[in-house]
Every structure is written in structure tokens, then in C-alpha cells.
Tab-separated table of C-alpha atoms and ligand atoms in Angstrom:
chain	number	residue	atom	x	y	z
K	1	ALA	CA	69.315	-34.080	119.089
K	2	VAL	CA	72.460	-33.249	118.201
K	3	ALA	CA	72.142	-35.111	114.527
K	4	ARG	CA	69.326	-32.870	113.667
K	5	PHE	CA	70.467	-29.020	115.678
K	6	SER	CA	73.830	-30.144	113.104
K	7	GLU	CA	71.982	-29.847	109.782
K	8	ASN	CA	71.412	-25.946	110.698
K	9	ILE	CA	75.099	-25.618	111.658
K	10	VAL	CA	78.061	-24.151	109.659
K	11	SER	CA	81.208	-22.418	111.416
K	12	VAL	CA	81.061	-18.645	110.680
K	13	CYS	CA	84.518	-18.607	112.609
K	14	LYS	CA	86.881	-17.187	109.991
K	15	PRO	CA	90.610	-18.132	109.309
K	16	GLU	CA	93.334	-16.655	110.335
K	17	GLU	CA	97.086	-17.989	110.259
K	18	VAL	CA	98.607	-18.535	113.594
K	19	GLU	CA	102.532	-19.618	114.451
K	20	LEU	CA	103.266	-23.302	115.164
K	21	ALA	CA	104.118	-22.806	118.408
K	22	SER	CA	100.423	-21.696	119.271
K	23	ALA	CA	98.593	-24.137	117.649
K	24	ILE	CA	97.867	-26.825	119.653
K	25	GLY	CA	94.464	-27.079	119.896
K	26	ARG	CA	93.338	-24.560	116.840
K	27	ILE	CA	91.258	-26.041	113.803
K	28	THR	CA	92.880	-26.300	110.180
K	29	PHE	CA	91.005	-24.075	107.819
K	30	SER	CA	92.359	-26.323	104.707
K	31	ASP	CA	94.620	-28.969	104.010
K	32	VAL	CA	98.211	-28.946	104.588
K	33	ILE	CA	100.061	-30.524	101.725
K	34	SER	CA	103.680	-31.134	101.281
K	35	SER	CA	106.247	-29.776	99.323
K	36	ILE	CA	108.647	-32.294	100.728
K	37	ASP	CA	109.627	-35.515	101.249
K	38	VAL	CA	110.097	-36.956	104.993
K	39	PRO	CA	112.688	-37.319	105.003
K	40	PRO	CA	114.122	-35.335	102.548
K	41	HIS	CA	117.267	-38.084	102.131
K	42	ASN	CA	118.240	-41.725	102.234
K	43	ASN	CA	119.684	-41.443	105.528
K	44	SER	CA	121.017	-44.271	107.850
K	45	ALA	CA	118.319	-44.908	111.292
K	46	VAL	CA	121.886	-46.397	113.516
K	47	ASP	CA	125.591	-45.246	114.678
K	48	GLY	CA	127.758	-48.255	112.187
K	49	PHE	CA	128.684	-48.799	108.985
K	50	ALA	CA	127.681	-48.594	105.293
K	51	VAL	CA	128.445	-51.274	103.300
K	52	TYR	CA	127.447	-52.599	99.679
K	53	HIS	CA	125.218	-55.922	100.311
K	54	ASP	CA	126.773	-58.017	97.560
K	55	ASP	CA	130.078	-57.012	98.852
K	56	LEU	CA	129.978	-59.703	101.783
K	57	ASN	CA	130.028	-63.278	101.809
K	58	VAL	CA	127.435	-65.592	101.678
K	59	SER	CA	128.290	-67.527	104.135
K	60	GLY	CA	130.458	-66.737	106.929
K	61	SER	CA	132.185	-62.759	108.320
K	62	THR	CA	133.281	-59.899	105.792
K	63	THR	CA	135.917	-57.553	106.192
K	64	LEU	CA	136.487	-55.010	104.767
K	65	PRO	CA	138.737	-51.384	105.059
K	66	ILE	CA	136.994	-49.048	106.108
K	67	ARG	CA	137.293	-45.315	104.406
K	68	GLY	CA	135.602	-42.124	105.211
K	69	ARG	CA	133.220	-41.023	107.822
K	70	VAL	CA	129.624	-39.164	107.299
K	71	VAL	CA	127.736	-37.817	110.176
K	72	ALA	CA	124.695	-36.449	110.720
K	73	GLY	CA	123.879	-32.850	108.674
K	74	ASP	CA	127.041	-33.982	106.576
K	75	ASN	CA	127.267	-33.748	103.116
K	76	TRP	CA	129.918	-36.319	102.316
K	77	ILE	CA	131.627	-35.316	99.007
K	78	GLY	CA	134.483	-38.659	98.700
K	79	ASN	CA	133.090	-41.645	96.731
K	80	PRO	CA	131.807	-44.350	98.029
K	81	GLU	CA	133.679	-47.453	96.190
K	82	ARG	CA	132.476	-51.252	96.684
K	83	GLY	CA	134.560	-53.686	98.304
K	84	GLN	CA	134.618	-50.627	101.259
K	85	ALA	CA	132.617	-49.416	104.280
K	86	ILE	CA	131.851	-45.800	105.209
K	87	GLN	CA	131.541	-45.035	108.905
K	88	ILE	CA	128.270	-43.393	108.800
K	89	PHE	CA	125.733	-41.851	112.260
K	90	THR	CA	122.474	-42.264	112.820
K	91	GLY	CA	120.601	-39.433	110.015
K	92	ALA	CA	123.756	-38.810	107.922
K	93	PRO	CA	122.778	-39.208	104.590
K	94	ILE	CA	124.161	-42.250	102.678
K	95	PRO	CA	127.146	-41.537	100.842
K	96	GLN	CA	125.951	-41.099	96.662
K	97	LYS	CA	128.297	-43.025	94.118
K	98	THR	CA	125.905	-42.832	91.501
K	99	LYS	CA	122.276	-41.455	90.613
K	100	VAL	CA	121.476	-45.242	90.838
K	101	LEU	CA	124.568	-46.663	93.148
K	102	SER	CA	125.425	-46.173	96.595
K	103	PRO	CA	125.834	-48.239	99.887
K	104	ASP	CA	122.254	-49.902	100.301
K	105	THR	CA	122.795	-51.973	103.474
K	106	ILE	CA	124.342	-50.485	107.282
K	107	PHE	CA	125.365	-52.484	110.134
K	108	MET	CA	124.907	-51.781	113.578
K	109	ILE	CA	128.195	-49.985	115.464
K	110	GLU	CA	126.774	-52.590	118.141
K	111	ASP	CA	127.836	-55.928	115.324
K	112	VAL	CA	130.832	-55.146	113.669
K	113	VAL	CA	134.313	-55.933	115.389
K	114	VAL	CA	136.756	-52.524	114.223
K	115	ASP	CA	140.357	-53.890	114.370
K	116	GLY	CA	142.614	-50.662	113.066
K	117	ASP	CA	140.908	-49.080	109.701
K	118	LYS	CA	139.385	-52.424	109.184
K	119	ILE	CA	136.093	-53.843	110.302
K	120	THR	CA	134.956	-57.614	110.069
K	121	LEU	CA	131.092	-58.338	109.714
K	122	PRO	CA	129.106	-60.553	110.487
K	123	GLU	CA	127.029	-62.849	107.606
K	124	GLY	CA	123.462	-62.999	107.179
K	125	GLN	CA	122.592	-58.854	107.283
K	126	ILE	CA	119.459	-58.220	104.950
K	127	LYS	CA	120.221	-55.941	102.502
K	128	GLY	CA	118.719	-52.254	102.670
K	129	ALA	CA	119.227	-53.090	106.862
K	130	ASN	CA	118.716	-49.595	108.799
K	131	ILE	CA	118.230	-47.475	105.693
K	132	ARG	CA	115.445	-44.718	106.185
K	133	MET	CA	113.689	-43.937	102.553
K	134	ALA	CA	113.730	-40.029	101.296
K	135	GLY	CA	109.660	-40.052	101.369
K	136	GLU	CA	109.105	-43.072	103.470
K	137	ASP	CA	107.523	-40.683	105.804
K	138	VAL	CA	106.229	-38.606	103.721
K	139	LYS	CA	105.896	-37.785	99.673
K	140	GLU	CA	106.067	-34.474	98.365
K	141	GLY	CA	101.880	-33.973	97.334
K	142	ASP	CA	100.729	-35.883	100.207
K	143	THR	CA	98.236	-34.829	102.369
K	144	VAL	CA	99.529	-34.197	105.041
K	145	ILE	CA	96.700	-32.983	107.647
K	146	ASN	CA	93.085	-32.085	106.850
K	147	TYR	CA	91.127	-29.799	106.579
K	148	GLY	CA	88.401	-28.917	109.844
K	149	LYS	CA	91.203	-30.798	111.997
K	150	ARG	CA	91.471	-30.290	115.609
K	151	LEU	CA	95.423	-29.763	116.203
K	152	ARG	CA	96.820	-32.619	118.420
K	153	PRO	CA	100.876	-32.504	118.963
K	154	GLN	CA	101.015	-35.027	116.675
K	155	ASP	CA	100.173	-32.819	113.843
K	156	VAL	CA	101.454	-29.555	114.809
K	157	GLY	CA	105.141	-32.109	114.732
K	158	MET	CA	103.675	-33.055	111.581
K	159	LEU	CA	103.620	-29.773	110.282
K	160	ALA	CA	107.000	-28.801	111.677
K	161	ALA	CA	108.513	-31.987	109.453
K	162	ILE	CA	107.217	-30.677	106.349
K	163	GLY	CA	108.465	-27.209	107.362
K	164	CYS	CA	105.834	-24.681	107.673
K	165	SER	CA	106.378	-22.256	110.312
K	166	THR	CA	102.731	-21.125	110.604
K	167	VAL	CA	99.166	-22.622	110.404
K	168	LYS	CA	95.735	-21.244	108.885
K	169	VAL	CA	92.713	-22.276	111.284
K	170	ARG	CA	89.775	-20.824	112.398
K	171	ALA	CA	89.180	-17.907	114.801
K	172	PRO	CA	88.518	-19.588	118.092
K	173	LEU	CA	84.683	-19.256	118.525
K	174	LYS	CA	83.078	-16.693	120.913
K	175	VAL	CA	80.736	-18.507	123.506
K	176	ALA	CA	78.764	-16.109	126.141
K	177	ILE	CA	77.826	-18.194	129.494
K	178	PHE	CA	75.367	-17.474	131.675
K	179	SER	CA	74.073	-18.388	135.329
K	180	THR	CA	70.795	-17.926	135.979
K	181	GLY	CA	69.076	-18.138	140.047
K	182	ASP	CA	67.984	-15.932	142.638
K	183	GLU	CA	69.942	-18.319	144.590
K	184	ILE	CA	73.160	-18.019	142.800
K	185	CYS	CA	76.071	-16.750	143.862
K	186	ASP	CA	79.055	-16.102	142.932
K	187	PRO	CA	82.358	-17.547	144.827
K	188	GLY	CA	83.810	-14.583	146.447
K	189	GLU	CA	80.359	-12.726	146.697
K	190	LYS	CA	79.104	-12.648	150.607
K	191	ILE	CA	76.837	-15.152	150.400
K	192	ARG	CA	72.924	-14.569	152.239
K	193	SER	CA	71.038	-17.484	153.155
K	194	ALA	CA	69.158	-19.774	150.939
K	195	GLN	CA	71.824	-18.789	148.086
K	196	ILE	CA	74.069	-21.165	146.809
K	197	PHE	CA	77.357	-20.369	145.128
K	198	ASP	CA	77.920	-21.124	141.484
K	199	ILE	CA	79.138	-24.033	139.992
K	200	ASN	CA	77.876	-24.353	136.612
K	201	ARG	CA	80.060	-20.838	134.794
K	202	TYR	CA	83.010	-22.306	136.865
K	203	SER	CA	82.425	-25.438	135.214
K	204	LEU	CA	81.358	-24.743	131.875
K	205	MET	CA	84.074	-21.749	131.248
K	206	SER	CA	86.573	-24.808	131.978
K	207	LEU	CA	84.830	-26.796	129.140
K	208	LEU	CA	85.059	-24.327	126.690
K	209	LYS	CA	88.252	-23.033	127.256
K	210	LYS	CA	89.368	-27.250	127.123
K	211	LEU	CA	88.155	-26.963	123.265
K	212	GLY	CA	89.695	-23.079	122.509
K	213	CYS	CA	86.816	-21.172	122.254
K	214	LYS	CA	86.877	-17.922	123.821
K	215	VAL	CA	84.322	-17.522	126.516
K	216	ASN	CA	82.850	-14.248	127.284
K	217	ASP	CA	81.651	-14.410	130.957
K	218	MET	CA	78.200	-12.568	131.114
K	219	GLY	CA	77.723	-13.693	134.771
K	220	ILE	CA	74.499	-14.462	136.975
K	221	LEU	CA	71.337	-13.671	135.605
K	222	PRO	CA	67.859	-13.386	137.920
K	223	ASP	CA	64.807	-15.100	137.672
K	224	ASP	CA	63.298	-12.006	135.563
K	225	LYS	CA	61.982	-13.004	132.153
K	226	ASP	CA	62.800	-9.897	131.044
K	227	ALA	CA	66.505	-9.180	132.882
K	228	ILE	CA	67.177	-12.818	130.768
K	229	ARG	CA	65.391	-11.806	127.619
K	230	GLU	CA	67.898	-8.100	127.190
K	231	SER	CA	71.106	-9.321	128.415
K	232	ILE	CA	70.332	-12.662	125.796
K	233	ARG	CA	69.685	-9.835	123.493
K	234	SER	CA	72.225	-7.969	123.956
K	235	ALA	CA	75.206	-10.983	124.521
K	236	SER	CA	73.658	-12.481	120.601
K	237	ARG	CA	75.367	-9.686	118.611
K	238	ASP	CA	79.154	-10.565	118.669
K	239	ASN	CA	78.894	-14.139	120.058
K	240	ASP	CA	79.045	-16.901	117.526
K	241	LEU	CA	77.118	-19.570	120.500
K	242	LEU	CA	75.171	-18.715	124.100
K	243	LEU	CA	75.045	-21.425	126.466
K	244	THR	CA	73.095	-20.929	129.671
K	245	SER	CA	72.731	-23.036	132.535
K	246	GLY	CA	69.535	-23.003	134.688
K	247	GLY	CA	66.128	-21.958	134.410
K	248	VAL	CA	64.903	-24.155	131.871
K	249	SER	CA	62.204	-26.180	133.852
K	250	MET	CA	59.077	-26.672	134.128
K	251	GLY	CA	58.503	-24.542	136.770
K	252	GLU	CA	57.490	-20.820	137.138
K	253	GLU	CA	60.346	-18.758	137.352
K	254	ASP	CA	62.103	-20.457	134.450
K	255	HIS	CA	62.102	-18.360	131.911
K	256	VAL	CA	65.030	-18.648	129.233
K	257	ARG	CA	62.691	-20.933	127.237
K	258	THR	CA	60.280	-17.505	126.734
K	259	ALA	CA	63.428	-15.536	126.464
K	260	ILE	CA	64.439	-17.496	123.197
K	261	ASN	CA	61.056	-19.013	122.429
K	262	GLU	CA	60.692	-13.930	121.710
K	263	LEU	CA	64.242	-13.569	120.332
K	264	GLY	CA	63.937	-16.026	117.741
K	265	LYS	CA	63.010	-20.011	118.078
K	266	LEU	CA	62.932	-22.893	120.140
K	267	HIS	CA	63.655	-26.026	117.798
K	268	LEU	CA	64.416	-29.089	120.689
K	269	TRP	CA	63.587	-29.055	124.456
K	270	LYS	CA	62.978	-31.844	127.430
K	271	LEU	CA	64.880	-35.083	125.861
K	272	LEU	CA	64.387	-38.712	126.529
K	273	ILE	CA	67.362	-38.620	128.405
K	274	LYS	CA	68.996	-38.793	132.130
K	275	PRO	CA	70.091	-36.429	133.425
K	276	GLY	CA	69.317	-33.158	131.590
K	277	ARG	CA	66.210	-33.936	130.638
K	278	PRO	CA	65.337	-30.067	130.144
K	279	ILE	CA	67.453	-29.162	127.941
K	280	ALA	CA	66.406	-26.950	125.109
K	281	LEU	CA	67.779	-25.916	121.579
K	282	GLY	CA	66.624	-22.971	119.633
K	283	HIS	CA	68.315	-19.948	117.936
K	284	VAL	CA	68.034	-16.491	118.461
K	285	ASN	CA	68.125	-13.897	115.677
K	286	ASP	CA	70.412	-10.599	115.612
K	287	ASP	CA	69.685	-9.022	112.377
K	288	ASP	CA	70.348	-11.823	109.493
K	289	ARG	CA	71.729	-14.456	111.735
K	290	GLU	CA	70.558	-16.738	113.799
K	291	VAL	CA	72.886	-17.788	117.071
K	292	PRO	CA	72.079	-20.405	118.486
K	293	VAL	CA	71.922	-20.872	122.181
K	294	ILE	CA	72.096	-23.786	124.207
K	295	ALA	CA	70.166	-23.610	127.328
K	296	LEU	CA	71.431	-26.635	130.113
K	297	PRO	CA	69.654	-27.677	132.973
K	298	GLY	CA	70.602	-26.074	136.093
K	299	ASN	CA	71.482	-29.242	138.264
K	300	PRO	CA	76.229	-28.906	138.007
K	301	VAL	CA	75.799	-32.777	136.876
K	302	ALA	CA	73.054	-32.371	134.670
K	303	VAL	CA	75.300	-29.246	133.247
K	304	MET	CA	78.068	-31.364	132.609
K	305	VAL	CA	76.541	-34.300	131.102
K	306	THR	CA	74.754	-32.309	128.264
K	307	PHE	CA	77.569	-30.352	128.053
K	308	LEU	CA	79.982	-33.400	126.738
K	309	ARG	CA	77.270	-35.583	125.075
K	310	VAL	CA	74.646	-32.474	123.507
K	311	ALA	CA	76.998	-29.269	123.769
K	312	ARG	CA	80.362	-30.525	122.777
K	313	PRO	CA	79.915	-31.955	119.557
K	314	LEU	CA	78.077	-28.679	118.344
K	315	VAL	CA	81.132	-26.138	119.904
K	316	LEU	CA	83.108	-28.525	117.887
K	317	LEU	CA	81.122	-27.948	115.117
K	318	LEU	CA	80.219	-24.281	114.760
K	319	SER	CA	84.447	-24.069	115.588
K	320	GLY	CA	85.124	-25.874	112.327
K	321	SER	CA	85.810	-29.234	112.996
K	322	LEU	CA	84.520	-32.276	111.163
K	323	ASP	CA	85.410	-34.538	114.066
K	324	ILE	CA	82.499	-33.955	116.556
K	325	TYR	CA	81.720	-37.390	118.030
K	326	PRO	CA	84.296	-39.188	120.793
K	327	ASN	CA	85.060	-42.660	120.586
K	328	TYR	CA	83.471	-44.955	123.062
K	329	PHE	CA	84.665	-48.666	124.255
K	330	SER	CA	83.195	-51.286	125.608
K	331	VAL	CA	84.382	-52.131	129.226
K	332	PRO	CA	82.412	-55.278	130.798
K	333	SER	CA	79.955	-53.634	134.357
K	334	ALA	CA	80.982	-54.724	137.816
K	335	PHE	CA	77.464	-53.409	138.857
K	336	SER	CA	73.864	-54.255	137.320
K	337	VAL	CA	71.505	-52.139	137.194
K	338	THR	CA	67.469	-51.881	135.916
K	339	LYS	CA	66.388	-49.101	133.826
K	340	LYS	CA	63.524	-47.426	132.183
K	341	LYS	CA	62.705	-48.610	128.322
K	342	GLY	CA	63.006	-45.415	125.777
K	343	ARG	CA	65.184	-43.225	127.782
K	344	ARG	CA	68.884	-42.757	127.386
K	345	GLU	CA	70.642	-42.590	130.818
K	346	TRP	CA	74.454	-42.078	131.632
K	347	LEU	CA	76.122	-42.849	135.013
K	348	ARG	CA	79.371	-42.038	137.016
K	349	ALA	CA	81.801	-44.660	136.950
K	350	SER	CA	84.956	-45.355	136.821
K	351	LEU	CA	87.764	-48.019	135.966
K	352	VAL	CA	88.818	-50.904	138.187
K	353	ARG	CA	90.678	-54.367	138.258
K	354	ASP	CA	89.241	-57.574	138.976
K	355	LYS	CA	91.657	-60.368	140.676
K	356	GLY	CA	92.760	-61.420	137.270
K	357	ASN	CA	93.518	-57.689	135.998
K	358	ASN	CA	90.580	-57.391	134.185
K	359	LEU	CA	89.298	-53.833	133.533
K	360	LYS	CA	85.716	-52.989	135.132
K	361	VAL	CA	83.570	-50.058	134.794
K	362	LYS	CA	82.319	-50.146	138.942
K	363	LYS	CA	79.121	-47.190	138.908
K	364	TYR	CA	79.219	-44.150	141.520
K	365	PRO	CA	76.620	-45.118	144.663
K	366	PHE	CA	74.774	-41.974	143.979
K	367	ASP	CA	73.144	-41.055	141.149
K	368	GLY	CA	71.752	-37.748	142.054
K	369	SER	CA	72.581	-35.139	139.432
K	370	GLY	CA	73.374	-32.046	142.187
K	371	ILE	CA	76.252	-34.782	143.236
K	372	LEU	CA	79.168	-32.409	141.776
K	373	SER	CA	81.865	-34.696	144.008
K	374	SER	CA	80.369	-37.781	141.825
K	375	MET	CA	81.962	-36.208	138.638
K	376	VAL	CA	84.830	-35.139	140.994
K	377	SER	CA	85.580	-39.364	141.747
K	378	SER	CA	84.541	-40.708	138.764
K	379	ASP	CA	86.718	-41.429	135.863
K	380	GLY	CA	83.702	-40.942	132.706
K	381	LEU	CA	80.330	-42.329	132.115
K	382	VAL	CA	78.719	-45.394	131.232
K	383	GLU	CA	76.352	-44.781	128.523
K	384	LEU	CA	73.141	-46.402	128.319
K	385	SER	CA	70.822	-46.917	125.192
K	386	GLU	CA	66.865	-46.314	124.732
K	387	ASP	CA	66.325	-49.939	124.143
K	388	ILE	CA	68.494	-51.013	127.674
K	389	VAL	CA	66.362	-52.144	130.499
K	390	LYS	CA	69.124	-53.918	132.687
K	391	VAL	CA	72.232	-54.260	133.083
K	392	SER	CA	74.467	-57.480	135.020
K	393	GLU	CA	76.770	-58.159	135.866
K	394	GLY	CA	79.636	-58.722	133.634
K	395	ASP	CA	77.786	-57.564	130.548
K	396	LEU	CA	80.210	-55.102	127.896
K	397	VAL	CA	78.615	-51.316	128.730
K	398	ASP	CA	79.631	-48.192	126.610
K	399	PHE	CA	82.053	-46.238	128.503
K	400	LEU	CA	82.866	-43.136	127.875
K	401	PRO	CA	86.630	-42.039	129.908
K	402	PHE	CA	86.591	-38.576	130.754
K	403	SER	CA	90.145	-38.311	129.299
K	404	GLU	CA	88.434	-38.369	125.583
K	405	VAL	CA	85.578	-35.746	126.242
K	406	LEU	CA	88.182	-33.280	128.410
K	407	ASN	CA	90.769	-32.045	125.810
R	1	AMP	P1	66.865	-25.106	137.771
R	1	AMP	O1	66.390	-25.954	136.439
R	1	AMP	O2	66.963	-23.444	137.233
R	1	AMP	O3	65.626	-25.106	138.789
R	1	AMP	O4	68.067	-25.592	138.535
R	1	AMP	C1	67.818	-26.897	139.024
R	1	AMP	C2	68.579	-26.969	139.709
R	1	AMP	O5	70.234	-26.427	139.521
R	1	AMP	C3	68.584	-26.153	141.327
R	1	AMP	O6	68.328	-26.720	142.102
R	1	AMP	C4	69.489	-24.738	141.083
R	1	AMP	O7	69.940	-24.204	142.209
R	1	AMP	C5	70.691	-25.511	140.611
R	1	AMP	N1	71.566	-24.868	139.759
R	1	AMP	C6	70.822	-23.769	138.664
R	1	AMP	N2	71.947	-22.939	138.787
R	1	AMP	C7	73.181	-23.714	139.136
R	1	AMP	C8	74.378	-23.340	139.266
R	1	AMP	N3	75.201	-21.733	138.771
R	1	AMP	N4	75.582	-23.801	140.333
R	1	AMP	C9	75.320	-24.429	140.547
R	1	AMP	N5	73.840	-24.441	141.140
R	1	AMP	C10	72.907	-24.495	140.358
R	2	MG	MG1	66.998	-21.389	138.245
């Protein structure tokens, strides 16, 4: 369903330039190419002494006079002669005698004996030891970050390393969210009998914010066909994606599908999955724009599972990211279950260690798709594919840690 729905999706988020300090989680709009070598000069990886390897005795220690001192941030202008040692500090440039001739080996301070202005070096040092070469990390002209990448802390660090102070990214995806149901009451409001508090808007808002979206909270809609249709119509004008929960099953009071069909087209409905079967994907028309709608089920666990597995990749794609699918990890199961063939299922589960300290995945004891405490107590989801009919203890299962998708 995700692959099929993705075929019609391109990001509509416009480019903008942001400061590096606020670039975390943003999605790049272009490749970033380095205009410099990193590091920019050959430099020392340790505090110690720089020498010419050819000056060292092949067997036994070597004593050399100390001539000169070069610190980080300094361009030592002395001449590094053969037969001498130069004191050097971590990050300091290696002094050059000529373009091709310079000390080529560094001893750590811990490994040498200093006696006044002489130094004794042990035998056996490898030529080139403790020198970081210019460009060994990044070469001028290298592409350091690709188009469509969601920036992680190390990516932001890399942009800084090549001297960027800003980066071209996509504007945040504008997502409107709605809850539906006459029984749903916003936390903080006075609750009537037969009502429950709205969970889904709050978990969805949090999920979307983690993905860097701009969330437009459209509140709670009554189970009324016209009200739902008009709210969806009006939200489609200035949002890139509409996300609803509830009101999408078979019941007489489920009006979300009808509203989507009246304003555009329903593409997919009722997937062979558990939880979350009633999920619907479609679009509504706003002039010449087609605004995608993801109508999630109502039960709070089903909402989160279908968001993570179906909505999240689509949100990332719409946001301009090229990397939309999370990694699963194969972990031995600490449980056994049987399952209906032909349906994909997710179990809430946690990682545990057995007596031998091996990692295993344990299923949460209750399965109801309204049991939100099962999500609170779990570390992730076990995904059981359509062909599986039975899992026995010790079988490898696909585990999706929440840490992989709630970031
Ligand atoms: P529905 O598909 O609208 O029949 O909803 C299925 C179940 O999920 C019902 O028990 C609803 O009360 C519940 N539900 C729907 N929306 C929410 C919400 N926003 N927060 C908590 N529970 C909800
Ligand atoms: Mg409902």
C-alpha cells in the first residue's frame, strides 16, 4: 500500500536556507559538496615529537636534539632540518622543509625520554605514525551530504567541518490533524458521561513533531458527514497532508471515507493488517492541487502502529526525504503465537536478556488495540509477515525498535 500510494507522491515543500544551529532533523534540498580538504593540512594526532623516519636507528633507540616547538593553531616558520626532533602538539600543522620534504613520523610524549634539549626515541616506530593527512577525511570536491537526507547530529557536524554556516533544506511539511467522534473530549475540558479523552490527536501531534512537521491542530470533529466534509475541505487549502483518526470503519457513523470520496478519491481502504485494518488512503482536490489524506483507525494502538508503518514513510516522502523505510532487526523470540495466514500483524514487544545474557524479544501479554499501556510498556513492534502462521520460542522474528522510528 505504501509503495503503491508513494507512486503519486512528490514533495511540495519549498526550499529555504537555515542556520546550521537549527538544521537538525531538516531535509536537504541539494547535494553539499566540499570546497576544502578536511583536515586542511597534515597535522599531528598526538602531543609528542616529529622526526624524519630515515634518521632513526634500525635497531636500538635514537637520540636527537630538540629544535623547535609547534602548537595547534600556529604556523611554525622554522625550518625542520634532518637529524632533529620538533616538539609538536595535537592538531598542530606538520612543519614543511620543502613542498615534498617534512618530518614524517611522530612519537607520543608518553613513549620518549626527554633529557634537557635531547630526546631519546625507542626503536620500532612505523613511518607515518600519528600523522593525520590533509584530506584524509574529506577531499575538496567530495559530496559530503546528499539531496533528500534528514540531517542527523553528525551530518550537521560535517557541514560545519567544511565551513558551511547555513544549509538549503525543505520547508516543514504542513500537516492538519483531526480526531473524530461524538464521544471524544479534549483533555482539560469537562467530560460528559459516555465520553473518553482524546488520545490520538496528542500521540499524532507528537509523532509529527518528531518528524519535523508543522502541525495544524484542527481539533475534534463530530460524527457528522457534513461537518467532517467541510472541515477537511477547508484544511486542504493550506496544508500539504491531512491526517484523521477514527470514523473510517464499517459503522453507520463512520463518515470520513464518504467525505474523502466527495472531495476527491479514496485510493485504498481496509488493508489485511492487524491492528489497523480500516486505514484508508486517498486525496482531496483543492483547485488543481491533490492533497493526500491518510485516514487512520480510531483505536489508539492501531493509530500508532499504522502511523509508524504506513503514514510515517509517506510523511517522510512528502517532506522530501529519500530514505523512508526503517531498519528491522532479527531477534530470537521469547514467546510462541499462532497467526492467521495472509495477514500482516504487529505485536507489541520488549527486549529482554536470557540467563546467558542473550537478547530476546518478549511479547506484551495483552493484544487489544485499545490497550495503550501496552505501547507505554514496550520497546517496539514485532512484525509478522503474511506467510507466517506460527512463531515458536527461539525463532528469529523482525523487531522494529521504537527508537528506530520515533526519532
Ligand atoms: P471508530 O473507528 O471511530 O469507531 O473508533 C474506534 C475506537 O477508537 C472507538 O472505541 C473510539 O472511541 C476510539 N477512538 C476514536 N478516536 C479516538 C481518540 N481520538 N482518542 C481515543 N480513542 C479514540
Ligand atoms: Mg468514531
